[in-house]
Amino acid sequence: GRAGATQQGDSAVQDNAARHLFHNVNEERLKSIKTFATFISLLDNYETSTGIAEVETPEEIAENNCFLDAILATEVMKLAHEYLLKKNLAEPNHANFKNQLYDIWFQLYARKEGDRPDSCGFEHVFVGETRHGKQILGLHNWVQFYLQEKRKQIDYKGYVTQKKKNTPDKDDQVLSIQFSWKGSVKPIGSTFIGVSPEFEFALYTIIFLLSKEKVTRETVKIEDYELQLVVYRHGHHIGTAYPVLLGTNSE
């Protein structure tokens, strides 16, 4: 059913979704695909509380590089690179382009001025962060949602849809969902469902590089979906990025 309407910041959210969002995900298949396997290995590398400095180990840096190598070998990222080259926005040399991506997504920074380096674009968008244990930031990735749900860390509360449907089904590729994670509620968050990590990486990187604005909102049509892709800039890095399903009031 639909998520119960809540006041902003109200922690008593009515949970109309007794079941999980994901009933069945073929995890073995995911782990057999290099981009997914290397992506999954990154998800446990972060301290999710903002304000607590991240400590990057050599292993984690190696994992970041393995992931970038895997996605750079895909057609999706090759197309993205070609497109950015035409616009003079990417480094032509493969190794330099990889460094550029590393800087945009993995370079650590402080979410708030003056704080310790506690965040990076990848952590925010794909892993999720919490602020003062009260607020959920980011977490716009379906694989992370699935894994957290499986570990009983996430409680799926319900969803908002643009079509005249009562429940999400296996054909949905973008959903606006409400959930709680680590004790806080995310009232509405939009997420692509079932897409590859390289698809999201390519999409958000292109939008980030096409604009110098603090916030870029790009309206696109992907198959039947009218979407607004939103990318926030944090200096030379991605602050956050997510899809908004138009026809709903989701952010």
Short mmCIF file of C-alpha atoms in Angstrom, two decimals:
data_model
loop_
_atom_site.label_atom_id
_atom_site.label_comp_id
_atom_site.label_asym_id
_atom_site.label_seq_id
_atom_site.Cartn_x
_atom_site.Cartn_y
_atom_site.Cartn_z
CA GLY A 1 0.00 0.00 0.00
CA ARG A 2 0.96 3.66 -0.05
CA ALA A 3 3.18 5.05 2.63
CA GLY A 4 1.13 6.71 5.34
CA ALA A 5 1.28 10.48 5.09
CA THR A 6 3.53 11.93 7.77
CA GLN A 7 4.43 15.33 9.06
CA GLN A 8 7.94 16.38 8.11
CA GLY A 9 10.32 15.05 10.73
CA ASP A 10 7.63 12.92 12.35
CA SER A 11 9.20 9.67 13.46
CA ALA A 12 5.90 7.82 13.89
CA VAL A 13 5.48 6.70 10.34
CA GLN A 14 2.63 4.40 9.53
CA ASP A 15 4.11 1.26 8.00
CA ASN A 16 1.70 0.03 5.38
CA ALA A 17 4.23 -2.20 3.68
CA ALA A 18 4.34 -5.39 5.69
CA ARG A 19 6.58 -7.06 3.15
CA HIS A 20 9.99 -6.26 1.85
CA LEU A 21 10.55 -4.19 -1.24
CA PHE A 22 12.70 -6.97 -2.70
CA HIS A 23 11.26 -10.47 -2.67
CA ASN A 24 13.92 -12.14 -4.69
CA VAL A 25 17.25 -10.98 -6.01
CA ASN A 26 19.63 -13.42 -7.66
CA GLU A 27 22.67 -12.48 -5.63
CA GLU A 28 24.91 -15.12 -7.19
CA ARG A 29 24.21 -13.64 -10.59
CA LEU A 30 25.02 -10.13 -9.34
CA LYS A 31 28.28 -11.32 -7.85
CA SER A 32 29.21 -12.99 -11.13
CA ILE A 33 29.11 -9.61 -12.92
CA LYS A 34 32.36 -7.74 -12.37
CA THR A 35 30.89 -4.25 -11.98
CA PHE A 36 28.34 -5.44 -9.41
CA ALA A 37 30.88 -7.58 -7.53
CA THR A 38 33.41 -4.75 -7.22
CA PHE A 39 30.61 -2.29 -6.37
CA ILE A 40 29.29 -4.51 -3.55
CA SER A 41 32.79 -4.73 -2.06
CA LEU A 42 32.79 -0.92 -1.61
CA LEU A 43 29.57 -0.73 0.34
CA ASP A 44 31.09 -1.70 3.68
CA ASN A 45 34.01 0.76 3.47
CA TYR A 46 32.32 3.75 5.05
CA GLU A 47 31.51 5.12 8.48
CA THR A 48 27.96 6.28 7.83
CA SER A 49 27.77 8.99 10.52
CA THR A 50 28.63 12.45 9.25
CA GLY A 51 31.12 14.30 11.42
CA ILE A 52 33.14 11.12 12.01
CA ALA A 53 36.28 11.21 9.88
CA GLU A 54 36.62 8.50 7.27
CA VAL A 55 39.78 6.43 7.47
CA GLU A 56 40.81 5.17 4.07
CA THR A 57 42.85 1.99 4.12
CA PRO A 58 45.12 0.92 1.25
CA GLU A 59 42.71 -2.02 0.70
CA GLU A 60 39.80 0.37 0.28
CA ILE A 61 41.72 2.54 -2.19
CA ALA A 62 42.54 -0.64 -4.13
CA GLU A 63 38.84 -1.59 -4.08
CA ASN A 64 37.88 1.86 -5.42
CA ASN A 65 40.37 1.37 -8.25
CA CYS A 66 39.10 -2.15 -9.02
CA PHE A 67 35.57 -0.79 -9.27
CA LEU A 68 36.61 2.06 -11.58
CA ASP A 69 38.60 -0.38 -13.75
CA ALA A 70 35.55 -2.65 -14.00
CA ILE A 71 33.12 0.09 -14.98
CA LEU A 72 35.58 1.73 -17.39
CA ALA A 73 35.69 -1.55 -19.31
CA THR A 74 31.92 -1.39 -19.98
CA GLU A 75 30.22 -0.06 -23.11
CA VAL A 76 28.20 2.32 -20.95
CA MET A 77 31.27 4.11 -19.58
CA LYS A 78 32.98 4.06 -22.98
CA LEU A 79 29.96 5.87 -24.43
CA ALA A 80 29.96 8.33 -21.54
CA HIS A 81 33.67 9.00 -22.07
CA GLU A 82 33.20 9.56 -25.82
CA TYR A 83 30.31 11.92 -25.18
CA LEU A 84 32.30 13.93 -22.62
CA LEU A 85 35.30 14.07 -24.98
CA LYS A 86 33.12 15.64 -27.68
CA LYS A 87 32.19 18.31 -25.16
CA ASN A 88 35.83 18.74 -24.06
CA LEU A 89 34.85 17.85 -20.51
CA ALA A 90 36.85 14.66 -19.98
CA GLU A 91 40.50 13.73 -20.00
CA PRO A 92 41.20 11.87 -23.28
CA ASN A 93 43.77 9.53 -21.78
CA HIS A 94 42.17 6.52 -20.06
CA ALA A 95 44.28 6.75 -16.88
CA ASN A 96 43.65 10.49 -16.58
CA PHE A 97 39.92 9.99 -17.07
CA LYS A 98 39.98 7.40 -14.31
CA ASN A 99 41.76 9.91 -12.02
CA GLN A 100 39.11 12.48 -12.91
CA LEU A 101 36.35 10.02 -11.90
CA TYR A 102 38.22 9.15 -8.72
CA ASP A 103 38.38 12.80 -7.75
CA ILE A 104 34.69 13.44 -8.50
CA TRP A 105 33.39 10.40 -6.62
CA PHE A 106 35.93 9.11 -4.09
CA GLN A 107 37.93 12.12 -2.93
CA LEU A 108 36.99 12.68 0.71
CA TYR A 109 35.65 16.03 1.88
CA ALA A 110 33.83 17.52 4.86
CA ARG A 111 30.06 17.69 4.39
CA LYS A 112 30.00 20.77 6.61
CA GLU A 113 32.62 23.50 6.48
CA GLY A 114 35.52 22.93 8.83
CA ASP A 115 34.57 19.41 9.83
CA ARG A 116 36.82 16.41 9.33
CA PRO A 117 36.72 14.74 5.89
CA ASP A 118 33.71 12.53 6.59
CA SER A 119 32.15 12.05 3.21
CA CYS A 120 32.51 11.58 -0.53
CA GLY A 121 30.11 11.52 -3.46
CA PHE A 122 30.17 7.74 -3.69
CA GLU A 123 29.38 7.26 -0.01
CA HIS A 124 26.51 9.72 -0.10
CA VAL A 125 24.79 8.56 -3.26
CA PHE A 126 25.38 4.82 -3.16
CA VAL A 127 25.94 3.91 0.50
CA GLY A 128 23.95 6.51 2.43
CA GLU A 129 24.88 8.58 5.47
CA THR A 130 23.21 9.58 8.72
CA ARG A 131 23.32 12.94 10.47
CA HIS A 132 23.11 12.97 14.29
CA GLY A 133 21.36 9.62 14.01
CA LYS A 134 18.22 11.55 13.03
CA GLN A 135 18.40 12.14 9.34
CA ILE A 136 19.13 9.85 6.45
CA LEU A 137 21.21 11.43 3.69
CA GLY A 138 21.59 9.93 0.27
CA LEU A 139 21.24 6.16 -0.16
CA HIS A 140 19.82 6.19 -3.66
CA ASN A 141 21.00 2.79 -4.81
CA TRP A 142 18.89 -0.34 -5.12
CA VAL A 143 21.70 -2.86 -4.46
CA GLN A 144 22.55 -1.16 -1.17
CA PHE A 145 18.83 -0.99 -0.33
CA TYR A 146 18.45 -4.70 -1.04
CA LEU A 147 21.52 -5.70 1.00
CA GLN A 148 20.54 -3.48 3.95
CA GLU A 149 16.99 -4.82 3.82
CA LYS A 150 18.31 -8.38 3.81
CA ARG A 151 20.39 -7.58 6.90
CA LYS A 152 17.27 -6.12 8.55
CA GLN A 153 18.90 -2.67 8.66
CA ILE A 154 16.27 -1.10 6.43
CA ASP A 155 12.53 -1.16 6.94
CA TYR A 156 10.64 -0.47 3.72
CA LYS A 157 7.58 1.66 4.48
CA GLY A 158 5.82 1.99 1.17
CA TYR A 159 6.02 3.81 -2.08
CA VAL A 160 4.56 6.55 -4.21
CA THR A 161 4.00 5.89 -7.88
CA GLN A 162 3.17 7.98 -10.90
CA LYS A 163 1.16 5.29 -12.68
CA LYS A 164 -2.25 4.17 -11.57
CA LYS A 165 -0.90 1.13 -9.79
CA ASN A 166 -1.35 -0.05 -6.25
CA THR A 167 1.94 -1.86 -5.80
CA PRO A 168 5.36 -1.81 -7.40
CA ASP A 169 6.03 -4.75 -9.68
CA LYS A 170 9.09 -6.31 -11.26
CA ASP A 171 8.82 -4.00 -14.28
CA ASP A 172 9.31 -0.81 -12.26
CA GLN A 173 12.67 0.81 -12.92
CA VAL A 174 12.29 3.97 -10.89
CA LEU A 175 10.45 4.13 -7.58
CA SER A 176 9.84 6.77 -4.95
CA ILE A 177 10.03 4.93 -1.67
CA GLN A 178 9.79 5.66 2.00
CA PHE A 179 11.94 3.71 4.43
CA SER A 180 13.70 3.77 7.76
CA TRP A 181 17.40 2.98 8.15
CA LYS A 182 19.44 2.89 11.35
CA GLY A 183 16.48 4.27 13.28
CA SER A 184 15.63 7.29 11.10
CA VAL A 185 12.99 7.73 8.44
CA LYS A 186 13.59 8.90 4.88
CA PRO A 187 10.18 10.34 3.96
CA ILE A 188 10.58 10.00 0.19
CA GLY A 189 13.59 8.95 -1.81
CA SER A 190 13.71 8.10 -5.49
CA THR A 191 15.85 5.26 -6.71
CA PHE A 192 16.54 3.47 -9.98
CA ILE A 193 15.71 -0.22 -9.64
CA GLY A 194 17.64 -3.01 -11.34
CA VAL A 195 20.11 -0.77 -13.17
CA SER A 196 23.86 -1.40 -13.27
CA PRO A 197 26.31 0.65 -11.18
CA GLU A 198 27.95 1.87 -14.38
CA PHE A 199 24.61 3.23 -15.66
CA GLU A 200 24.13 5.45 -12.60
CA PHE A 201 27.81 6.38 -12.51
CA ALA A 202 27.80 7.43 -16.16
CA LEU A 203 24.54 9.37 -15.90
CA TYR A 204 25.48 11.39 -12.83
CA THR A 205 29.05 12.01 -13.99
CA ILE A 206 27.83 13.47 -17.29
CA ILE A 207 25.34 15.79 -15.60
CA PHE A 208 27.95 16.84 -13.04
CA LEU A 209 30.49 17.73 -15.74
CA LEU A 210 28.02 19.48 -18.04
CA SER A 211 27.31 22.19 -15.51
CA LYS A 212 29.15 24.44 -13.07
CA GLU A 213 26.01 25.23 -11.09
CA LYS A 214 25.71 24.29 -7.43
CA VAL A 215 22.57 22.32 -8.29
CA THR A 216 21.73 20.95 -11.71
CA ARG A 217 18.27 19.63 -12.56
CA GLU A 218 18.10 17.94 -15.92
CA THR A 219 14.74 16.69 -17.20
CA VAL A 220 15.03 13.50 -19.23
CA LYS A 221 12.82 10.78 -20.60
CA ILE A 222 14.11 7.26 -20.09
CA GLU A 223 11.73 4.76 -21.69
CA ASP A 224 8.33 5.57 -20.12
CA TYR A 225 9.75 7.58 -17.26
CA GLU A 226 9.73 11.35 -17.07
CA LEU A 227 12.60 12.07 -14.72
CA GLN A 228 14.47 14.97 -13.33
CA LEU A 229 18.07 14.07 -12.60
CA VAL A 230 19.36 16.17 -9.75
CA VAL A 231 23.07 16.62 -9.07
CA TYR A 232 24.54 18.75 -6.28
CA ARG A 233 28.12 19.94 -6.56
CA HIS A 234 30.48 20.06 -3.60
CA GLY A 235 33.46 21.97 -5.02
CA HIS A 236 35.09 19.61 -7.55
CA HIS A 237 33.15 16.66 -6.18
CA ILE A 238 29.64 15.27 -6.28
CA GLY A 239 27.62 16.24 -3.22
CA THR A 240 24.60 14.16 -4.07
CA ALA A 241 22.76 12.86 -7.13
CA TYR A 242 19.39 11.20 -7.54
CA PRO A 243 16.46 10.80 -9.91
CA VAL A 244 13.13 12.49 -9.21
CA LEU A 245 10.09 10.81 -10.67
CA LEU A 246 8.05 13.61 -12.23
CA GLY A 247 4.37 13.43 -11.52
CA THR A 248 5.17 12.77 -7.85
CA ASN A 249 6.45 15.20 -5.23
CA SER A 250 9.52 13.16 -4.48
CA GLU A 251 13.03 14.37 -3.67
#
